[in-house]
Amino acid sequence: MGVTMNDVARAAGVSLKTVSNVINDYEFIRPATKQRVLDAISELGYETNLTARSLRSGKTSMLGLVLADLSIPYYAELASDIMKAAWARGYRVLVEQSGNEAEHEKAALQGQFRSLTDGLLFIPLALDAEQIITAAGKKPLVLLGEFVQDPRLDMVLIQNQEAAAAVTAHLLAGGRRRIAVLGAHDGDEAGSNGLRLRGYRAALAAAGVEHDPELVVPCGWRRDGGADATARLLDSGVEFDAVFGLNDALALGALHELLLRGRKVPEEIAVAGFDDLDESRFASPSLTTVAPGRAEIAERAVELLIERIESKDAVHSVQQPKAAFAMKVRQSAP
Amino acid sequence: MGVTMNDVARAAGVSLKTVSNVINDYEFIRPATKQRVLDAISELGYETNLTARSLRSGKTSMLGLVLADLSIPYYAELASDIMKAAWARGYRVLVEQSGNEAEHEKAALQGQFRSLTDGLLFIPLALDAEQIITAAGKKPLVLLGEFVQDPRLDMVLIQNQEAAAAVTAHLLAGGRRRIAVLGAHDGDEAGSNGLRLRGYRAALAAAGVEHDPELVVPCGWRRDGGADATARLLDSGVEFDAVFGLNDALALGALHELLLRGRKVPEEIAVAGFDDLDESRFASPSLTTVAPGRAEIAERAVELLIERIESKDAVHSVQQPKAAFAMKVRQSAP
DNA sequence: GGCTCGGTATACATCGTTGCAGATGTGCCG
DNA sequence: CGGCACATCTGCAACGATGTATACCGAGCC
């Protein structure tokens, strides 16, 4: 157990450094020498010790990914895309679940384990920009999710406001006038939910439809939150002819509750979401939603982070690319 | 950037080794000394370099988790549980997506990246036991998912057969006699799908219901596979009054397709699955399924793997604990 | 033939930590 | 008061790789 370069060197009759050179594709090695080393490597079953390499070179070739919880489908799908993008560029991803708690997020930014990664992809939920900047120090960092916005931070943006406006406009075009919104407080301005809410209000205003604060229902971020909120809404007696879940999980929870209570979707009440989960396509009825460009987000975020890592000292201006979104009109709101 | 133990030592006026001792909670240190060191640490913002520690100690405190793809909800939920269990024991998890390809699985078992982890949790899909044993070598390894069964390998078992029999029995108890099965070939004996199929047949036999091979429909493992298979089944004209998806994704795909075609669930056709995804609870109608004991599986697998890692040389017999399962009766098959 | 030059291989120090083997100091016992 | 045990602290050598500097070698040039 544990063949080292030294063993290989001895077996091949060369110096340790030559083995290193072969492994790192150094240009000037005689083919015969190279072959001898390669033979020795495969004969002994040598494998590079990445830990040692990291210590010496100062790079781990790992990216940290901090998100709330993998059991939330949107994060799982995003994580999957991010891992593929990173892998394609020779990096691995170390996922850290923050459980949406400030303490865990902070720990991820500045804790011990930071030293295992070359940079961080971070989906902040509990910390604000100031806290993030303080905690992160100089480590390469790219934010995702737009919960936090700040001109000093690199991030990949979702067009929250525009996309939410598009969903709302679609519902309005379908003749809906009393569109309930799940997942935000009426006053929210910040965070992705705030931005999405703003998009909703903008679309209403553009269509000349009055905004009723009673239709904005705060709730958790998961399916049960959407279901509960819908139940409360139905019980409250407030009239509505559509539900816009600020994410698909909420919309699916709402859909479930509406059908449970015998409401007809979409005839009576239309339902729309935001995220375009794989699951949403297969809901019954299938869910109208907007795709925020997940694959593009993953790709861009990884690319940007790696750029920051590999040109660490270079001067650079903050980048905040926006991903393209796309409406997905399905049965729940045709 | 890069405060080392040496810097701390100098600042605290002690030797480097004493700093190390403080950090590792060595017993015999005068409180005053300890405090001085701790002060220096926080003043300088020192952080342990885990890479160096790993190199020196030979432990990385990371577990590898090899699975097909995080975008598959069952794996995402399992991964989430595994990470929490590992974290609670001081380990992190490095996820590797195999995409269900033999080559990737093999690479995960014996590739470079192996040296970054102390042991591997592996959900095999493409490799068989022999290949796994050959590729894995002596590295601590615990299998999950029961796609492979072998008395030489540690693994945490799902009661595939028993649980599938329970689902089938439940459908039979509801008066169903023509139960279609999605996700296996009629001949399958191995793998979780084979075992689940065997449970299905056993339950039919126990109830004295004849088995019709035409009701067994092979298909992919995701929602679209279930939908396609259901479409084919409907088109073929084969009669059936229930569908048993060998996992929830398939069942949900089937549910979607049935409703799309105007079939009433459960009145006309009952639907049941296997996995108890979070999503299944919120489907409409909610999905009857069986929970394989995901949290317990995660817990036990992590525990077993860590035991193997930490008592590496000790003689031990192969362990194959079984997780308890639980029926979840919901609307789709009351 | 001696000298330069570029290709090829090597030696040595080094990354930041921990294991091991001691060195020092303190208190207590006889 | 010497000796001994024990608490406390220190120094050195490693872990396995890579960077830098340099040694060697044959070919080409004058």
PDB file of C-alpha atoms in Angstrom, chain B residues 130-333:
ATOM      1  CA  GLU B 130     -16.074  -9.131  -9.318  1.00  0.00           C
ATOM      2  CA  GLN B 131     -15.181  -5.913 -11.070  1.00  0.00           C
ATOM      3  CA  ILE B 132     -15.764  -3.929  -7.934  1.00  0.00           C
ATOM      4  CA  ILE B 133     -13.539  -6.137  -5.828  1.00  0.00           C
ATOM      5  CA  THR B 134     -10.807  -6.031  -8.431  1.00  0.00           C
ATOM      6  CA  ALA B 135     -10.992  -2.294  -8.923  1.00  0.00           C
ATOM      7  CA  ALA B 136     -11.384  -1.269  -5.316  1.00  0.00           C
ATOM      8  CA  GLY B 137      -8.366  -3.002  -3.919  1.00  0.00           C
ATOM      9  CA  LYS B 138      -8.013  -2.693  -0.183  1.00  0.00           C
ATOM     10  CA  LYS B 139      -9.571   0.688   0.242  1.00  0.00           C
ATOM     11  CA  PRO B 140     -12.445   0.760   2.724  1.00  0.00           C
ATOM     12  CA  LEU B 141     -15.652   0.414   0.779  1.00  0.00           C
ATOM     13  CA  VAL B 142     -19.311   0.132   1.639  1.00  0.00           C
ATOM     14  CA  LEU B 143     -21.928  -0.539  -0.999  1.00  0.00           C
ATOM     15  CA  LEU B 144     -25.411   0.833  -1.082  1.00  0.00           C
ATOM     16  CA  GLY B 145     -28.405   0.018  -3.127  1.00  0.00           C
ATOM     17  CA  GLU B 146     -28.082  -3.680  -3.464  1.00  0.00           C
ATOM     18  CA  PHE B 147     -27.625  -3.607  -7.176  1.00  0.00           C
ATOM     19  CA  VAL B 148     -24.721  -5.874  -6.472  1.00  0.00           C
ATOM     20  CA  GLN B 149     -24.802  -8.577  -3.861  1.00  0.00           C
ATOM     21  CA  ASP B 150     -21.807 -10.487  -2.715  1.00  0.00           C
ATOM     22  CA  PRO B 151     -20.829 -12.093   0.562  1.00  0.00           C
ATOM     23  CA  ARG B 152     -17.358 -10.579   0.350  1.00  0.00           C
ATOM     24  CA  LEU B 153     -18.482  -6.973   0.398  1.00  0.00           C
ATOM     25  CA  ASP B 154     -19.741  -4.727   3.161  1.00  0.00           C
ATOM     26  CA  MET B 155     -23.061  -3.207   2.241  1.00  0.00           C
ATOM     27  CA  VAL B 156     -26.220  -1.764   3.674  1.00  0.00           C
ATOM     28  CA  LEU B 157     -29.190  -3.642   2.381  1.00  0.00           C
ATOM     29  CA  ILE B 158     -32.604  -2.445   1.429  1.00  0.00           C
ATOM     30  CA  GLN B 159     -35.303  -5.039   1.899  1.00  0.00           C
ATOM     31  CA  ASN B 160     -36.112  -4.825  -1.767  1.00  0.00           C
ATOM     32  CA  GLN B 161     -37.918  -8.080  -2.053  1.00  0.00           C
ATOM     33  CA  GLU B 162     -39.907  -7.841   1.153  1.00  0.00           C
ATOM     34  CA  ALA B 163     -40.877  -4.230   0.595  1.00  0.00           C
ATOM     35  CA  ALA B 164     -41.914  -4.831  -3.011  1.00  0.00           C
ATOM     36  CA  ALA B 165     -43.980  -7.756  -1.813  1.00  0.00           C
ATOM     37  CA  ALA B 166     -45.634  -5.475   0.712  1.00  0.00           C
ATOM     38  CA  VAL B 167     -46.561  -2.976  -1.982  1.00  0.00           C
ATOM     39  CA  THR B 168     -47.909  -5.706  -4.198  1.00  0.00           C
ATOM     40  CA  ALA B 169     -49.851  -7.235  -1.344  1.00  0.00           C
ATOM     41  CA  HIS B 170     -51.353  -3.841  -0.622  1.00  0.00           C
ATOM     42  CA  LEU B 171     -52.507  -3.500  -4.225  1.00  0.00           C
ATOM     43  CA  LEU B 172     -53.916  -7.015  -4.163  1.00  0.00           C
ATOM     44  CA  ALA B 173     -55.725  -6.266  -0.923  1.00  0.00           C
ATOM     45  CA  GLY B 174     -57.319  -3.337  -2.713  1.00  0.00           C
ATOM     46  CA  GLY B 175     -58.819  -5.771  -5.168  1.00  0.00           C
ATOM     47  CA  ARG B 176     -56.335  -5.265  -8.016  1.00  0.00           C
ATOM     48  CA  ARG B 177     -55.516  -8.354  -9.990  1.00  0.00           C
ATOM     49  CA  ARG B 178     -53.746  -7.094 -13.110  1.00  0.00           C
ATOM     50  CA  ILE B 179     -50.783  -5.217 -11.716  1.00  0.00           C
ATOM     51  CA  ALA B 180     -48.343  -3.849 -14.275  1.00  0.00           C
ATOM     52  CA  VAL B 181     -44.713  -3.483 -13.201  1.00  0.00           C
ATOM     53  CA  LEU B 182     -42.471  -0.804 -14.615  1.00  0.00           C
ATOM     54  CA  GLY B 183     -38.704  -0.928 -14.567  1.00  0.00           C
ATOM     55  CA  ALA B 184     -37.585  -4.497 -15.023  1.00  0.00           C
ATOM     56  CA  HIS B 185     -37.316  -7.248 -17.574  1.00  0.00           C
ATOM     57  CA  ASP B 186     -39.371 -10.280 -16.765  1.00  0.00           C
ATOM     58  CA  GLY B 187     -36.272 -12.417 -16.369  1.00  0.00           C
ATOM     59  CA  ASP B 188     -34.378 -10.058 -14.050  1.00  0.00           C
ATOM     60  CA  GLU B 189     -33.141 -11.664 -10.898  1.00  0.00           C
ATOM     61  CA  ALA B 190     -30.248  -9.455  -9.916  1.00  0.00           C
ATOM     62  CA  GLY B 191     -30.042  -5.840  -8.904  1.00  0.00           C
ATOM     63  CA  SER B 192     -32.587  -3.970  -6.887  1.00  0.00           C
ATOM     64  CA  ASN B 193     -35.077  -4.066  -9.738  1.00  0.00           C
ATOM     65  CA  GLY B 194     -34.692  -7.828 -10.004  1.00  0.00           C
ATOM     66  CA  LEU B 195     -35.208  -8.257  -6.301  1.00  0.00           C
ATOM     67  CA  ARG B 196     -38.195  -5.988  -6.298  1.00  0.00           C
ATOM     68  CA  LEU B 197     -39.652  -7.916  -9.203  1.00  0.00           C
ATOM     69  CA  ARG B 198     -39.121 -11.106  -7.254  1.00  0.00           C
ATOM     70  CA  GLY B 199     -41.029  -9.615  -4.342  1.00  0.00           C
ATOM     71  CA  TYR B 200     -43.847  -8.740  -6.673  1.00  0.00           C
ATOM     72  CA  ARG B 201     -44.045 -12.271  -8.013  1.00  0.00           C
ATOM     73  CA  ALA B 202     -43.835 -13.754  -4.555  1.00  0.00           C
ATOM     74  CA  ALA B 203     -46.763 -11.644  -3.403  1.00  0.00           C
ATOM     75  CA  LEU B 204     -48.801 -12.642  -6.448  1.00  0.00           C
ATOM     76  CA  ALA B 205     -48.046 -16.277  -5.809  1.00  0.00           C
ATOM     77  CA  ALA B 206     -48.943 -15.954  -2.160  1.00  0.00           C
ATOM     78  CA  ALA B 207     -52.294 -14.536  -3.163  1.00  0.00           C
ATOM     79  CA  GLY B 208     -52.837 -17.202  -5.802  1.00  0.00           C
ATOM     80  CA  VAL B 209     -52.883 -14.670  -8.626  1.00  0.00           C
ATOM     81  CA  GLU B 210     -51.344 -15.736 -11.879  1.00  0.00           C
ATOM     82  CA  HIS B 211     -48.318 -13.856 -13.155  1.00  0.00           C
ATOM     83  CA  ASP B 212     -48.623 -12.414 -16.662  1.00  0.00           C
ATOM     84  CA  PRO B 213     -45.220 -11.595 -18.215  1.00  0.00           C
ATOM     85  CA  GLU B 214     -46.902  -9.060 -20.490  1.00  0.00           C
ATOM     86  CA  LEU B 215     -47.430  -6.866 -17.451  1.00  0.00           C
ATOM     87  CA  VAL B 216     -43.722  -6.487 -16.835  1.00  0.00           C
ATOM     88  CA  VAL B 217     -42.448  -3.490 -18.768  1.00  0.00           C
ATOM     89  CA  PRO B 218     -38.747  -2.650 -18.938  1.00  0.00           C
ATOM     90  CA  CYS B 219     -37.826   1.004 -19.152  1.00  0.00           C
ATOM     91  CA  GLY B 220     -35.358   3.629 -17.990  1.00  0.00           C
ATOM     92  CA  TRP B 221     -35.051   4.777 -14.417  1.00  0.00           C
ATOM     93  CA  ARG B 222     -36.438   8.257 -14.606  1.00  0.00           C
ATOM     94  CA  ARG B 223     -39.825   9.893 -14.877  1.00  0.00           C
ATOM     95  CA  ASP B 224     -39.849   9.916 -18.642  1.00  0.00           C
ATOM     96  CA  GLY B 225     -39.114   6.191 -18.651  1.00  0.00           C
ATOM     97  CA  GLY B 226     -42.198   5.565 -16.545  1.00  0.00           C
ATOM     98  CA  ALA B 227     -44.295   7.782 -18.755  1.00  0.00           C
ATOM     99  CA  ASP B 228     -43.094   6.123 -21.945  1.00  0.00           C
ATOM    100  CA  ALA B 229     -43.599   2.649 -20.579  1.00  0.00           C
ATOM    101  CA  THR B 230     -47.108   3.511 -19.494  1.00  0.00           C
ATOM    102  CA  ALA B 231     -47.883   4.937 -22.903  1.00  0.00           C
ATOM    103  CA  ARG B 232     -46.672   1.755 -24.544  1.00  0.00           C
ATOM    104  CA  LEU B 233     -48.684  -0.350 -22.175  1.00  0.00           C
ATOM    105  CA  LEU B 234     -51.855   1.602 -22.859  1.00  0.00           C
ATOM    106  CA  ASP B 235     -51.267   1.475 -26.581  1.00  0.00           C
ATOM    107  CA  SER B 236     -50.659  -2.246 -26.529  1.00  0.00           C
ATOM    108  CA  GLY B 237     -54.167  -2.891 -25.277  1.00  0.00           C
ATOM    109  CA  VAL B 238     -53.023  -5.062 -22.407  1.00  0.00           C
ATOM    110  CA  GLU B 239     -55.529  -4.830 -19.572  1.00  0.00           C
ATOM    111  CA  PHE B 240     -54.361  -3.658 -16.172  1.00  0.00           C
ATOM    112  CA  ASP B 241     -55.891  -2.128 -13.079  1.00  0.00           C
ATOM    113  CA  ALA B 242     -52.747  -1.058 -11.229  1.00  0.00           C
ATOM    114  CA  VAL B 243     -49.232   0.091 -11.919  1.00  0.00           C
ATOM    115  CA  PHE B 244     -46.286  -0.637  -9.650  1.00  0.00           C
ATOM    116  CA  GLY B 245     -43.311   1.553 -10.497  1.00  0.00           C
ATOM    117  CA  LEU B 246     -40.169  -0.081  -9.178  1.00  0.00           C
ATOM    118  CA  ASN B 247     -39.145   3.359  -8.056  1.00  0.00           C
ATOM    119  CA  ASP B 248     -41.096   6.523  -7.363  1.00  0.00           C
ATOM    120  CA  ALA B 249     -39.824   8.374 -10.402  1.00  0.00           C
ATOM    121  CA  LEU B 250     -41.246   5.684 -12.634  1.00  0.00           C
ATOM    122  CA  ALA B 251     -44.506   5.660 -10.724  1.00  0.00           C
ATOM    123  CA  LEU B 252     -44.761   9.433 -10.998  1.00  0.00           C
ATOM    124  CA  GLY B 253     -44.080   9.255 -14.711  1.00  0.00           C
ATOM    125  CA  ALA B 254     -46.779   6.643 -15.012  1.00  0.00           C
ATOM    126  CA  LEU B 255     -49.181   8.714 -12.972  1.00  0.00           C
ATOM    127  CA  HIS B 256     -48.572  11.665 -15.234  1.00  0.00           C
ATOM    128  CA  GLU B 257     -49.190   9.673 -18.373  1.00  0.00           C
ATOM    129  CA  LEU B 258     -52.337   7.998 -17.036  1.00  0.00           C
ATOM    130  CA  LEU B 259     -53.906  11.299 -16.046  1.00  0.00           C
ATOM    131  CA  LEU B 260     -52.856  12.809 -19.352  1.00  0.00           C
ATOM    132  CA  ARG B 261     -54.798  10.063 -21.100  1.00  0.00           C
ATOM    133  CA  GLY B 262     -57.809  10.648 -18.947  1.00  0.00           C
ATOM    134  CA  ARG B 263     -57.573   7.519 -16.820  1.00  0.00           C
ATOM    135  CA  LYS B 264     -58.859   7.944 -13.309  1.00  0.00           C
ATOM    136  CA  VAL B 265     -56.356   7.250 -10.522  1.00  0.00           C
ATOM    137  CA  PRO B 266     -57.026   5.369  -8.307  1.00  0.00           C
ATOM    138  CA  GLU B 267     -60.617   4.517  -9.318  1.00  0.00           C
ATOM    139  CA  GLU B 268     -59.694   2.983 -12.639  1.00  0.00           C
ATOM    140  CA  ILE B 269     -56.040   2.306 -12.153  1.00  0.00           C
ATOM    141  CA  ALA B 270     -54.103   2.363  -8.895  1.00  0.00           C
ATOM    142  CA  VAL B 271     -50.479   3.499  -8.833  1.00  0.00           C
ATOM    143  CA  ALA B 272     -47.752   2.667  -6.368  1.00  0.00           C
ATOM    144  CA  GLY B 273     -44.049   3.265  -6.214  1.00  0.00           C
ATOM    145  CA  PHE B 274     -40.925   2.503  -4.238  1.00  0.00           C
ATOM    146  CA  ASP B 275     -38.631   5.059  -2.494  1.00  0.00           C
ATOM    147  CA  ASP B 276     -40.925   7.551  -0.792  1.00  0.00           C
ATOM    148  CA  LEU B 277     -39.471  10.681  -2.310  1.00  0.00           C
ATOM    149  CA  ASP B 278     -40.443  13.962  -0.754  1.00  0.00           C
ATOM    150  CA  GLU B 279     -42.043  14.720  -4.072  1.00  0.00           C
ATOM    151  CA  SER B 280     -44.331  11.704  -3.873  1.00  0.00           C
ATOM    152  CA  ARG B 281     -46.164  13.041  -0.893  1.00  0.00           C
ATOM    153  CA  PHE B 282     -47.094  16.108  -2.895  1.00  0.00           C
ATOM    154  CA  ALA B 283     -48.068  14.481  -6.149  1.00  0.00           C
ATOM    155  CA  SER B 284     -51.698  14.710  -7.126  1.00  0.00           C
ATOM    156  CA  PRO B 285     -53.021  12.267  -6.220  1.00  0.00           C
ATOM    157  CA  SER B 286     -50.355  11.650  -3.628  1.00  0.00           C
ATOM    158  CA  LEU B 287     -48.398   8.497  -4.307  1.00  0.00           C
ATOM    159  CA  THR B 288     -48.687   5.287  -2.372  1.00  0.00           C
ATOM    160  CA  THR B 289     -45.216   3.930  -1.933  1.00  0.00           C
ATOM    161  CA  VAL B 290     -42.819   2.234   0.427  1.00  0.00           C
ATOM    162  CA  ALA B 291     -40.072   4.030   2.333  1.00  0.00           C
ATOM    163  CA  PRO B 292     -36.878   1.988   2.230  1.00  0.00           C
ATOM    164  CA  GLY B 293     -35.501   3.641   5.356  1.00  0.00           C
ATOM    165  CA  ARG B 294     -33.297   6.213   3.688  1.00  0.00           C
ATOM    166  CA  ALA B 295     -32.137   7.952   6.837  1.00  0.00           C
ATOM    167  CA  GLU B 296     -31.256   4.645   8.428  1.00  0.00           C
ATOM    168  CA  ILE B 297     -29.400   3.532   5.331  1.00  0.00           C
ATOM    169  CA  ALA B 298     -27.358   6.719   5.301  1.00  0.00           C
ATOM    170  CA  GLU B 299     -26.631   6.487   8.976  1.00  0.00           C
ATOM    171  CA  ARG B 300     -25.607   2.858   8.921  1.00  0.00           C
ATOM    172  CA  ALA B 301     -23.541   3.137   5.795  1.00  0.00           C
ATOM    173  CA  VAL B 302     -21.562   6.058   7.124  1.00  0.00           C
ATOM    174  CA  GLU B 303     -21.118   4.378  10.465  1.00  0.00           C
ATOM    175  CA  LEU B 304     -19.944   1.145   8.918  1.00  0.00           C
ATOM    176  CA  LEU B 305     -17.551   2.855   6.560  1.00  0.00           C
ATOM    177  CA  ILE B 306     -16.006   4.929   9.304  1.00  0.00           C
ATOM    178  CA  GLU B 307     -15.622   1.852  11.434  1.00  0.00           C
ATOM    179  CA  ARG B 308     -13.729   0.209   8.596  1.00  0.00           C
ATOM    180  CA  ILE B 309     -11.548   3.232   8.164  1.00  0.00           C
ATOM    181  CA  GLU B 310     -10.690   3.673  11.783  1.00  0.00           C
ATOM    182  CA  SER B 311      -9.923   0.068  12.531  1.00  0.00           C
ATOM    183  CA  LYS B 312      -8.318  -0.653   9.261  1.00  0.00           C
ATOM    184  CA  ASP B 313      -6.040  -3.454  10.265  1.00  0.00           C
ATOM    185  CA  ALA B 314      -8.354  -5.226  12.605  1.00  0.00           C
ATOM    186  CA  VAL B 315      -9.826  -8.472  11.430  1.00  0.00           C
ATOM    187  CA  HIS B 316     -13.492  -8.154  10.820  1.00  0.00           C
ATOM    188  CA  SER B 317     -16.285 -10.102   9.256  1.00  0.00           C
ATOM    189  CA  VAL B 318     -18.331  -8.702   6.418  1.00  0.00           C
ATOM    190  CA  GLN B 319     -21.363  -6.784   7.549  1.00  0.00           C
ATOM    191  CA  GLN B 320     -24.594  -6.426   5.661  1.00  0.00           C
ATOM    192  CA  PRO B 321     -27.167  -4.738   7.871  1.00  0.00           C
ATOM    193  CA  LYS B 322     -30.721  -4.360   6.582  1.00  0.00           C
ATOM    194  CA  ALA B 323     -32.717  -1.184   6.869  1.00  0.00           C
ATOM    195  CA  ALA B 324     -36.325  -1.316   7.996  1.00  0.00           C
ATOM    196  CA  PHE B 325     -38.978  -0.340   5.460  1.00  0.00           C
ATOM    197  CA  ALA B 326     -42.410   1.206   5.894  1.00  0.00           C
ATOM    198  CA  MET B 327     -45.494   1.335   3.681  1.00  0.00           C
ATOM    199  CA  LYS B 328     -46.846   4.784   2.919  1.00  0.00           C
ATOM    200  CA  VAL B 329     -50.440   4.409   1.854  1.00  0.00           C
ATOM    201  CA  ARG B 330     -51.737   7.496   0.074  1.00  0.00           C
ATOM    202  CA  GLN B 331     -54.325   8.511  -2.480  1.00  0.00           C
ATOM    203  CA  SER B 332     -53.013   6.815  -5.590  1.00  0.00           C
ATOM    204  CA  ALA B 333     -53.675   3.370  -4.128  1.00  0.00           C
TER     205      ALA B 333
END
